[in-house]
Coordinates of C-alpha atoms in Angstrom, one line a residue:
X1 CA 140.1 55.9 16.8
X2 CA 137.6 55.0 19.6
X3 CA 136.2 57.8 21.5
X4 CA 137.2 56.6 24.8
X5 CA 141.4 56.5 23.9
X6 CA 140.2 60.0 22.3
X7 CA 139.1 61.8 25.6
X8 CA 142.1 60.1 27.3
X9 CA 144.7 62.2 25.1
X10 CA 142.3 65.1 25.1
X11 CA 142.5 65.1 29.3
X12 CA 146.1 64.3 29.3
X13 CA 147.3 67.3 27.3
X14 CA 144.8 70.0 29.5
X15 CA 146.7 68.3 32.2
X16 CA 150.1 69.0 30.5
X17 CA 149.0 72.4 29.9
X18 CA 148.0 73.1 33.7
X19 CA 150.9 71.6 35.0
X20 CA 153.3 74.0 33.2
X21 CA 151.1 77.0 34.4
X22 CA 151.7 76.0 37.7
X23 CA 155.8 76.0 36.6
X24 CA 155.7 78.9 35.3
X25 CA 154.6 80.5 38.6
X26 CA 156.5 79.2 41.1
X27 CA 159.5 80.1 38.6
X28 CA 157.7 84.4 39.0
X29 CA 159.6 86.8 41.4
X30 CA 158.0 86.7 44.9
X31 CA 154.6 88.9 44.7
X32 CA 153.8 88.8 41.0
X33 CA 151.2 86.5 39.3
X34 CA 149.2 85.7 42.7
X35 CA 145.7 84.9 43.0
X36 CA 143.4 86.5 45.0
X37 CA 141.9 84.1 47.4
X38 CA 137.8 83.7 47.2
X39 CA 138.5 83.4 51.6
X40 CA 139.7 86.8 51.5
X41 CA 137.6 89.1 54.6
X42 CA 134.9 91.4 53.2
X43 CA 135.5 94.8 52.7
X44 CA 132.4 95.3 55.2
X45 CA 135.0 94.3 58.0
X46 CA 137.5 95.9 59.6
X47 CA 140.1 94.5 61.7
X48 CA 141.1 97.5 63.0
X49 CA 139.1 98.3 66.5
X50 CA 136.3 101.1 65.4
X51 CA 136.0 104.6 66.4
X52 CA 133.6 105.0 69.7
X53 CA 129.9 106.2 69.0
X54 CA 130.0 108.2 72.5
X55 CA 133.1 108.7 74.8
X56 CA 131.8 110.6 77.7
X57 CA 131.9 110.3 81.6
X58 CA 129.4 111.1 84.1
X59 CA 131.4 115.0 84.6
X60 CA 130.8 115.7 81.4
X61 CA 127.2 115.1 81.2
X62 CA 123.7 117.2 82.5
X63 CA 121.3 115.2 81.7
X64 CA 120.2 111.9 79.5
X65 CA 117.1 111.8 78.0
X66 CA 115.4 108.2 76.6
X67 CA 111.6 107.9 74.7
X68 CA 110.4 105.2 73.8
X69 CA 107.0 103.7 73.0
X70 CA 106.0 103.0 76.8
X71 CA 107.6 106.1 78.2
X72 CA 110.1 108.6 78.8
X73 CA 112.3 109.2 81.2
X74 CA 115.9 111.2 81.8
X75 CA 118.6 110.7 83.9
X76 CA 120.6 112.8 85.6
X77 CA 123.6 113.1 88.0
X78 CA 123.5 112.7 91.6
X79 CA 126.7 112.7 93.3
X80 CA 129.3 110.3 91.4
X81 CA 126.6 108.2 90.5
X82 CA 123.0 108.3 88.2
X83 CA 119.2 108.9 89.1
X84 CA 115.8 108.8 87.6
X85 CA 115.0 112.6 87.2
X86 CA 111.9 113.3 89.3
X87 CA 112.2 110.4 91.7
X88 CA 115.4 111.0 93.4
X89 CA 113.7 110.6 96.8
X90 CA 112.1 107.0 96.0
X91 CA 114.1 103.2 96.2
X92 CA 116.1 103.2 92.5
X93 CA 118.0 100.0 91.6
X94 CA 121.5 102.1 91.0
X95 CA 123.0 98.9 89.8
X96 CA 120.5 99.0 86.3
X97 CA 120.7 102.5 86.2
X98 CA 124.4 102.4 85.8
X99 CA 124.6 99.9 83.8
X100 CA 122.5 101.6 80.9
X101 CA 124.0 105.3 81.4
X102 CA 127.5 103.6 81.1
X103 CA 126.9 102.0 77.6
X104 CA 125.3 105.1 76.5
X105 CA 128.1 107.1 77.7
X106 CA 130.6 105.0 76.0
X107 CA 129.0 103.1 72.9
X108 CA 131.5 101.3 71.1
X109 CA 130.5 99.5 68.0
X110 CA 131.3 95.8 66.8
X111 CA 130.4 97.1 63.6
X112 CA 129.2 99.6 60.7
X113 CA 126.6 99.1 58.1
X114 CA 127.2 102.9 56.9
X115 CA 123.9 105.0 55.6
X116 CA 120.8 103.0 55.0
X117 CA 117.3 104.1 53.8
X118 CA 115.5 100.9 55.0
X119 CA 115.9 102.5 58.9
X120 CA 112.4 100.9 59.6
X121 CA 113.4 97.1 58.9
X122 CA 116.4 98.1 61.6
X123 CA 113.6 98.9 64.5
X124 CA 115.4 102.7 63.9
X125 CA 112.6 104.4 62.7
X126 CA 109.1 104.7 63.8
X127 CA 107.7 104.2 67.2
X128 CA 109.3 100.9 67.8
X129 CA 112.7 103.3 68.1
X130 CA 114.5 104.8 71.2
X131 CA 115.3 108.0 71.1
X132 CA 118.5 109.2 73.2
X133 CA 119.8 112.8 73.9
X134 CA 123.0 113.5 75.9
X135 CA 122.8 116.8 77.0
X136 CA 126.4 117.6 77.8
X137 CA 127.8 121.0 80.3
X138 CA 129.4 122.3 76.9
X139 CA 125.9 122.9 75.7
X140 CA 126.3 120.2 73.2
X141 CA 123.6 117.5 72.3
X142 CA 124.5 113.8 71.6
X143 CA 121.4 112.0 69.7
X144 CA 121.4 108.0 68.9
X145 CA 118.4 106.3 68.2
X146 CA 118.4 102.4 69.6
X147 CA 116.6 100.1 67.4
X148 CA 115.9 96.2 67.3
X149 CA 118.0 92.9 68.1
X150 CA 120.8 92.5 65.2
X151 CA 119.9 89.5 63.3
X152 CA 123.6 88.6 62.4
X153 CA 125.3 89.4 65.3
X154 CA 125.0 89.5 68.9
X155 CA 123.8 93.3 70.0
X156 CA 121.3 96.2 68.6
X157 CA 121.3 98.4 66.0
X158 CA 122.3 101.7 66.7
X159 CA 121.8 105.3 64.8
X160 CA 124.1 108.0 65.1
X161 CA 124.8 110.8 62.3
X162 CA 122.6 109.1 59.4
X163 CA 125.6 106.1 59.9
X164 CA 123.6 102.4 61.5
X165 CA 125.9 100.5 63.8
X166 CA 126.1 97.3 65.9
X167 CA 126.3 97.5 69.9
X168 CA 126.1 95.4 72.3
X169 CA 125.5 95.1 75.9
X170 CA 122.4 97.7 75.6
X171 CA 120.0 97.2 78.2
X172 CA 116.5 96.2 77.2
X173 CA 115.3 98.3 80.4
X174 CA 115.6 101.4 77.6
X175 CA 113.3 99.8 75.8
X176 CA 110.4 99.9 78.8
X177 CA 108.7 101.9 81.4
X178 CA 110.9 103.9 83.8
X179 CA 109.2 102.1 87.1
X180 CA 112.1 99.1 85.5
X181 CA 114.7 101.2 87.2
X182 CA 112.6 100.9 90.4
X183 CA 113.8 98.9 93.3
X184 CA 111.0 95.9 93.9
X185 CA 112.3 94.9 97.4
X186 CA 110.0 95.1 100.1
X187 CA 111.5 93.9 103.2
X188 CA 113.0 90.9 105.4
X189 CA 112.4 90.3 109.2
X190 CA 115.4 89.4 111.1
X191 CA 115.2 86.3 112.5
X192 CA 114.7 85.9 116.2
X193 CA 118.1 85.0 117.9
X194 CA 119.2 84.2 121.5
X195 CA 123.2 83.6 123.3
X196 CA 123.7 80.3 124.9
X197 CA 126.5 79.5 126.9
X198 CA 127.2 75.4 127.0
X199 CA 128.6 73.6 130.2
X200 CA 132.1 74.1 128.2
X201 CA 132.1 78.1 128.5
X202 CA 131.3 78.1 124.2
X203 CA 129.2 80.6 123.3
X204 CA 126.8 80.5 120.3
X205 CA 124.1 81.8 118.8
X206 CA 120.9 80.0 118.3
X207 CA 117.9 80.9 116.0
X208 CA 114.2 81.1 117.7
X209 CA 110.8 80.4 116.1
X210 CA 109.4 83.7 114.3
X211 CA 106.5 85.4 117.1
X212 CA 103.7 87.0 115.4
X213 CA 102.8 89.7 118.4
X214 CA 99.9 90.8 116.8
X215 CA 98.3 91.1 113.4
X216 CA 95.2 93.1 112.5
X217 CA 93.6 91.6 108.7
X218 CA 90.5 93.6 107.0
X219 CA 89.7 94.5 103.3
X220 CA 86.8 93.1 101.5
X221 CA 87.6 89.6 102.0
X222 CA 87.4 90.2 105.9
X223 CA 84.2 91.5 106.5
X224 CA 85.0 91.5 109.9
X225 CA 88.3 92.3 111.0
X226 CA 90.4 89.6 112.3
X227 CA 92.5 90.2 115.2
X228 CA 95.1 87.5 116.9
X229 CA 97.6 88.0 119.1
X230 CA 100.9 86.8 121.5
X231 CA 99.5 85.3 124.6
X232 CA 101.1 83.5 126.9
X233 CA 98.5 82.5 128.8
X234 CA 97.0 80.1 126.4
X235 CA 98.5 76.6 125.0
X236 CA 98.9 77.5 121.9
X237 CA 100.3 81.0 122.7
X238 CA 98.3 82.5 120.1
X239 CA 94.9 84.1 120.7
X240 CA 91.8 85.4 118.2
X241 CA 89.7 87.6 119.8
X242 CA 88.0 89.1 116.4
X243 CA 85.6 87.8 114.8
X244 CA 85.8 85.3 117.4
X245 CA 87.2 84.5 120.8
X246 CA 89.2 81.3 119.9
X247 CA 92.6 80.0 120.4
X248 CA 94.9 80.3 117.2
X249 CA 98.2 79.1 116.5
X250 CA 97.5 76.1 114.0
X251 CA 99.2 75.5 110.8
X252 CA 97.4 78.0 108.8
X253 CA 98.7 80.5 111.3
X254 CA 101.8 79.4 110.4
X255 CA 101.8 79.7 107.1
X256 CA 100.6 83.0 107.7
X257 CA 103.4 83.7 109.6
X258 CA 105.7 82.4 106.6
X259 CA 104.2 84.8 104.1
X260 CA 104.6 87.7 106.0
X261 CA 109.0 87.2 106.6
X262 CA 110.1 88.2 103.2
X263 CA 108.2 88.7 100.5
X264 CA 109.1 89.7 97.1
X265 CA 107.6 92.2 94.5
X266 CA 107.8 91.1 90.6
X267 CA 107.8 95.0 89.6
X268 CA 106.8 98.4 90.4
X269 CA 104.2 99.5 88.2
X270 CA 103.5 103.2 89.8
X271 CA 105.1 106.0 91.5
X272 CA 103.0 108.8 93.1
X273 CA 99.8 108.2 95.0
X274 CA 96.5 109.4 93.7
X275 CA 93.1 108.4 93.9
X276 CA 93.5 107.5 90.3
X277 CA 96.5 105.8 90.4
X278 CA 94.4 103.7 93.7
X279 CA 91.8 103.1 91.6
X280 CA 93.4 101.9 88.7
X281 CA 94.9 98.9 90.4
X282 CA 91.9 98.4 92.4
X283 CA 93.6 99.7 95.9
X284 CA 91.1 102.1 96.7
X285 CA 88.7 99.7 97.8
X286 CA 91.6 96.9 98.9
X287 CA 90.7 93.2 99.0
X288 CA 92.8 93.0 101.7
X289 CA 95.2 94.6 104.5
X290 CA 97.8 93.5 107.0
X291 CA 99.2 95.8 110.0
X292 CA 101.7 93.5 112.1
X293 CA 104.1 93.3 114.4
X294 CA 106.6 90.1 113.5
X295 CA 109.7 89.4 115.9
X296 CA 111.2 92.8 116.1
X297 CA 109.8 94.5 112.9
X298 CA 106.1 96.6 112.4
X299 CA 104.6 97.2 108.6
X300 CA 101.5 97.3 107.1
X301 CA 100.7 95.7 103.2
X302 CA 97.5 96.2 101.6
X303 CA 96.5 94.5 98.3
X304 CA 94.2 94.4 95.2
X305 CA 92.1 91.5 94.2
X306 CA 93.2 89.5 91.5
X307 CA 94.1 90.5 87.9
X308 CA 93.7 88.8 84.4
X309 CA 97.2 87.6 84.9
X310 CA 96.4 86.4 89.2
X311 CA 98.7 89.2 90.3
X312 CA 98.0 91.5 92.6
X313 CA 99.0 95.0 93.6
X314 CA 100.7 96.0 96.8
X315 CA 101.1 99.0 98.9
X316 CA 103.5 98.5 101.6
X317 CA 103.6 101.1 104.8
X318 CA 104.2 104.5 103.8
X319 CA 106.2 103.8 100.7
X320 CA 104.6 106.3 97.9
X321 CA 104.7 103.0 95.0
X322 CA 102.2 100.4 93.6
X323 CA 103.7 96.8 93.5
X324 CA 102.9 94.1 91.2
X325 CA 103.3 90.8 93.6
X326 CA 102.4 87.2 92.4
X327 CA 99.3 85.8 94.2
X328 CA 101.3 82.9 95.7
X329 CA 103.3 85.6 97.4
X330 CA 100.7 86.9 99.5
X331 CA 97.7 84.2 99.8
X332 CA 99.3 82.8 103.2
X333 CA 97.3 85.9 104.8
X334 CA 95.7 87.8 101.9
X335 CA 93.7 85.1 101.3
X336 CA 93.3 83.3 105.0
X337 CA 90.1 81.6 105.9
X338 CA 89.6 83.0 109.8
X339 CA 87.5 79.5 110.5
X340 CA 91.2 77.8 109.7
X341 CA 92.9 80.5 111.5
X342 CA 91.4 79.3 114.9
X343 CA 91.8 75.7 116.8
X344 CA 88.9 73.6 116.0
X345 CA 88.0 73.4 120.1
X346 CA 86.1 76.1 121.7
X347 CA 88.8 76.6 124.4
X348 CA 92.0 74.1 125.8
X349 CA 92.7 74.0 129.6
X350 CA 94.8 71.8 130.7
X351 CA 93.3 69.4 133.3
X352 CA 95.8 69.9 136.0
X353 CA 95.6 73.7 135.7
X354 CA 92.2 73.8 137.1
X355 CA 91.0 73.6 140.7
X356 CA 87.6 73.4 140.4
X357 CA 85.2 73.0 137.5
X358 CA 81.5 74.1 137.9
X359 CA 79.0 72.9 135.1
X360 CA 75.1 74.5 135.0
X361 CA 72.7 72.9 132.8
X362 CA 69.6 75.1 132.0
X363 CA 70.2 77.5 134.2
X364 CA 69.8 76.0 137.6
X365 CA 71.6 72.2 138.3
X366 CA 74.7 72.6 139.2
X367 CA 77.5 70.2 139.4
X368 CA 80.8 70.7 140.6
X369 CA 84.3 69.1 141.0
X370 CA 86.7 70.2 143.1
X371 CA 90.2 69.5 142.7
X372 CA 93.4 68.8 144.8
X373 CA 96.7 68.1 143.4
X374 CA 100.1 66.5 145.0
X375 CA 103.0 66.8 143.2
X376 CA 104.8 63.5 141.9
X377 CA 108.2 64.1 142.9
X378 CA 109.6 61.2 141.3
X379 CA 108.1 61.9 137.8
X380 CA 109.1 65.2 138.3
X381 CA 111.5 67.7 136.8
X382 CA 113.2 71.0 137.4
X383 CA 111.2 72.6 134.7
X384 CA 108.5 70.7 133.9
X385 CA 106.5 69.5 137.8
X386 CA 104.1 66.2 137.6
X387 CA 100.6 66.3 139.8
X388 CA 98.4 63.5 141.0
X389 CA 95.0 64.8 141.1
X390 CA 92.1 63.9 143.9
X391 CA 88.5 65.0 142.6
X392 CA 85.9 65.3 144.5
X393 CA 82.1 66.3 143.5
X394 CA 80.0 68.8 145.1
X395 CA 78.9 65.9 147.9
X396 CA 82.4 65.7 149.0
X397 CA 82.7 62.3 147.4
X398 CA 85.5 60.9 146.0
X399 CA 85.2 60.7 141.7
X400 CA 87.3 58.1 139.8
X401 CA 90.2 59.8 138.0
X402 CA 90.1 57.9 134.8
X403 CA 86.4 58.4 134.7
X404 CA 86.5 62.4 135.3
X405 CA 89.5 62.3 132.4
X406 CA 87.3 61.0 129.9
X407 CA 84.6 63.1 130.6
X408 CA 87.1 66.4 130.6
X409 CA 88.6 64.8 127.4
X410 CA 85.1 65.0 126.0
X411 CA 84.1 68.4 127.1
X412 CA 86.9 70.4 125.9
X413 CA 87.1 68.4 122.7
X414 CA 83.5 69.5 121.2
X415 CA 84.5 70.7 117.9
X416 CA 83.5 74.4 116.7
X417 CA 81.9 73.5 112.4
X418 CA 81.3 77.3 112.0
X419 CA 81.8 81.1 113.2
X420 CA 78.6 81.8 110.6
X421 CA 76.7 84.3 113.1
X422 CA 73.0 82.6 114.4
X423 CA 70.2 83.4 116.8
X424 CA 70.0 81.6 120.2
X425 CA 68.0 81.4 123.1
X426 CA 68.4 83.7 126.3
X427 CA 69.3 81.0 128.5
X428 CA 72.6 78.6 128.6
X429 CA 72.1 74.7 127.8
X430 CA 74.6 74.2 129.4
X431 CA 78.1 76.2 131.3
X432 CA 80.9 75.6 132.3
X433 CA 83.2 77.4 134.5
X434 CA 86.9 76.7 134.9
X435 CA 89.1 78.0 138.2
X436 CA 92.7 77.4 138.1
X437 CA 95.4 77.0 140.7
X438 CA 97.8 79.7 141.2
X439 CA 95.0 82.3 141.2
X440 CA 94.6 82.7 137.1
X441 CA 91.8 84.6 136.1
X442 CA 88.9 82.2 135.4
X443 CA 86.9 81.1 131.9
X444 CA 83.4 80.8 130.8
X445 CA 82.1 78.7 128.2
X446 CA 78.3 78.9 127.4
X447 CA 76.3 76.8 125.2
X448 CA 73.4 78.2 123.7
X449 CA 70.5 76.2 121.9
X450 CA 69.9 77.6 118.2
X451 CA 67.9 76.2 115.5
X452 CA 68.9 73.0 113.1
X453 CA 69.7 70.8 116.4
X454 CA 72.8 73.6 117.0
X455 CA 74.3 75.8 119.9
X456 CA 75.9 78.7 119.8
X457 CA 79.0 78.6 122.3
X458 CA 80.1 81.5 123.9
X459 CA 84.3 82.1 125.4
X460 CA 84.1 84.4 128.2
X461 CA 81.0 86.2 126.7
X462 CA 82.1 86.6 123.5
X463 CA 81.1 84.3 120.3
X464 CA 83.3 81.5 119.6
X465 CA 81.2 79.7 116.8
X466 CA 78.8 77.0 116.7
X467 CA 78.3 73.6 117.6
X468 CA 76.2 70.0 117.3
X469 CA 73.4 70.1 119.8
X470 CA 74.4 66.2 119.9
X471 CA 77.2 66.9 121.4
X472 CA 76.3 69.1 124.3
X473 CA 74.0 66.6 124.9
X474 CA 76.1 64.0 124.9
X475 CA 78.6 66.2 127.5
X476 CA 75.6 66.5 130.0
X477 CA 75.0 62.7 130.3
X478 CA 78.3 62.0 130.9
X479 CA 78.1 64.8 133.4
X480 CA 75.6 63.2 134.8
X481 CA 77.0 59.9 135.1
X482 CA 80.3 61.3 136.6
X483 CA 79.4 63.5 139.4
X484 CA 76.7 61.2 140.6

């Protein structure tokens, strides 16, 4: 017989064979001769819902006690809610402390791995483990340790009586330092606001620009302080009058201005001042400090210089905490530059503000134009009034507008290139006196020869920054020229 018809008849008779085994038991009684299925659920698993680890509520409870490898920390209750023991008086996110005293109170496991002698491989031994202590008003003690992530399901591993579990939602905050639980808002100013009333009778509410009314900026990186401040009485409506006296209100001011409405704190790393505590995150010799006044609301922020990480480390007003706070967070005025802080002129009037301009050039020629103004009615408005101006110089004779423009245009356009101190001479090159209409106090600006072809300018006596010699020269032959 060939060996292929020879496995054919062996295969046909095992399948004759199988075929009345499987007749055989569907011919049993219902219940005997079945198989047990290799899908069957693993005696590990229950589908019945497991006994709670703790059951507790916040009445039953005196205090909860956590240590783990960063610190240790208990809380405890205050009112119908939860506190950090020891810091009831300081700003606690109640939210996060909540949340973790209300999975300790009522741990429910999504799963039990019974007694196990490998604890360490479960993060439950050791110093990598959190150690927990309910202290109930019965005088009982609760004790769970909390260990690592579970690897096959979502959650930790949990100790309680010798017997390792599976829970989930514990908060990793129990696994960290206590300042976690700390709140790390600082503050928001209010935005400026106003009524208006439209020609219909609707009223609305309409947002104003922020107003800086004054800031005062000193640490380390302001060697001299920097003072600026609300004024009305200039264009810009901003006025430096430390180191400098200069005109602010320029972009940088404004993103001053931006960095001090709201900013936000990353962490709070200490509680309770010391000279230690100062010291260790370099605040006790700050690289710099703000006290302001913006729209309706006053506070004060100091900071550290920059860490390995470029953080830095806040104090804010009275608040007994050190901040962490991201560099970008506080570099609008922490890190300001005071020659940016200022316009780049040495000071702005606006040519039909002033009634008479007197120039002296080393000390003794004097040149003067004096100024009458009629107002335009036609290119005026209700708000805003137009002038045509007459000058005259100190002759009496008539001065060409258009010329005397371009030599104002010149004059209060010589551009300040630093507020770097220098020596200068006794004696003005050259000043200029402005005197205004409606009886406004009058300005000074002195020039000043100093060395490397350079003048020191002074604003009303006080040091506005230096200039190119060239171009105080260059003022004085136009002078010249003009007043005739």
């Amino acid at each position: 017989m060939k060996k292929t018809t020879k496995n054919l008849l062996i295969m046909a008779a095992v399948l004759i064979v199988l075929g009345g085994a499987a007749a055989a038991l569907l011919l049993l009684p219902s219940g005997e001769g079945e198989i047990e299925s290799s899908s069957a659920p693993s005696p590990q698993v229950s589908t019945v819902e497991m006994e709670a680890l703790t059951d507790l509520t916040g009445e039953d409870v005196t205090a909860i006690s956590v240590k783990n490898s960063e610190d240790s920390f208990s809380f405890v209750p205050e009112g119908e809610d939860f506190t950090l023991e020891g810091y009831e008086d300081y700003d606690i996110n109640s939210v996060s402390v909540s949340s973790s005293v209300k999975v300790l109170l009522s741990m429910k496991p999504s799963k039990a791995l019974g007694s196990r002698d490998d604890l360490q491989n479960f993060g439950l031994a050791g110093k990598d483990a959190v150690q927990v202590e309910i202290a109930c008003k019965d005088g009982s003690v609760q004790k769970l340790a909390l260990g690592s992530a579970a690897g096959e399901s979502a959650g930790r591993y949990v100790l309680k009586d010798d017997e390792v579990y599976i829970v989930s939602s514990i908060s990793d905050l129990l696994y960290g330092s206590k300042f976690a639980y700390f709140s790390t808002f600082l503050y928001s100013v209010a935005d400026r606001t106003q009524t208006v009333t439209d020609s219909n009778g609707s009223i609305s509410t309409e947002t104003l620009s922020d107003l800086l009314y004054d800031i005062t900026l000193s640490g380390s990186n302001f060697p001299e302080e920097v003072n600026i401040g609300y004024n009305e009485d200039v264009l810009s409506a901003y006025l430096m009058t430390s180191p400098v006296r200069a005109e602010s209100g320029n972009a940088a001011l404004e993103t001053l201005i931006s960095s001090l409405k709201a900013p936000s704190a990353d962490a709070v790393v200490a509680a309770g001042l010391t000279d230690e505590v100062l010291e260790e995150y370099g605040l006790d010799e700050p690289f710099a400090k703000a006290d302001f006044t913006l729209n309706s609301a006053s506070h004060t922020m100091t900071v550290s210089g920059l860490d390995a990480d470029n953080n830095r480390y806040l104090l804010l007003d009275d608040k007994d905490v050190v901040y962490r706070i991201a560099q970008s967070a506080v570099s609008g005025w922490a890190e300001a530059n005071p020659m940016k802080l200022r316009m780049g002129y040495i000071w702005l009037a606006n040519i039909k503000d002033v009634q008479q301009l007197t120039l002296t050039v080393e000390g003794d020629m004097v040149y003067r134009f004096d100024i009458t103004r009629t107002l335009d009615e036609e290119r005026s408005t209700e708000d805003v009034p137009q002038y045509d101006l007459t000058i005259k110089n100190a002759g009496g004779n008539d001065v060409v507008y258009e010329s005397y423009q371009k030599f104002y245009q010149n004059l209060i356009g010589t551009a300040v290139m630093t507020i770097e101190p220098a020596d200068y001479s006794d004696t003005p090159l050259l000043r200029v006196e402005y005197s205004y209409f409606e009886g406004a106090e009058k300005n000074t600006v002195e020039f000043f020869l100093a060395e490397n072809d350079r003048c020191v300018a002074l604003l009303d006596g006080v040091f506005n920054g230096v200039v190119r010699k060239a171009d105080v020269d260059k003022v004085i032959d136009q002078l010249v020229e003009v007043h005739g």
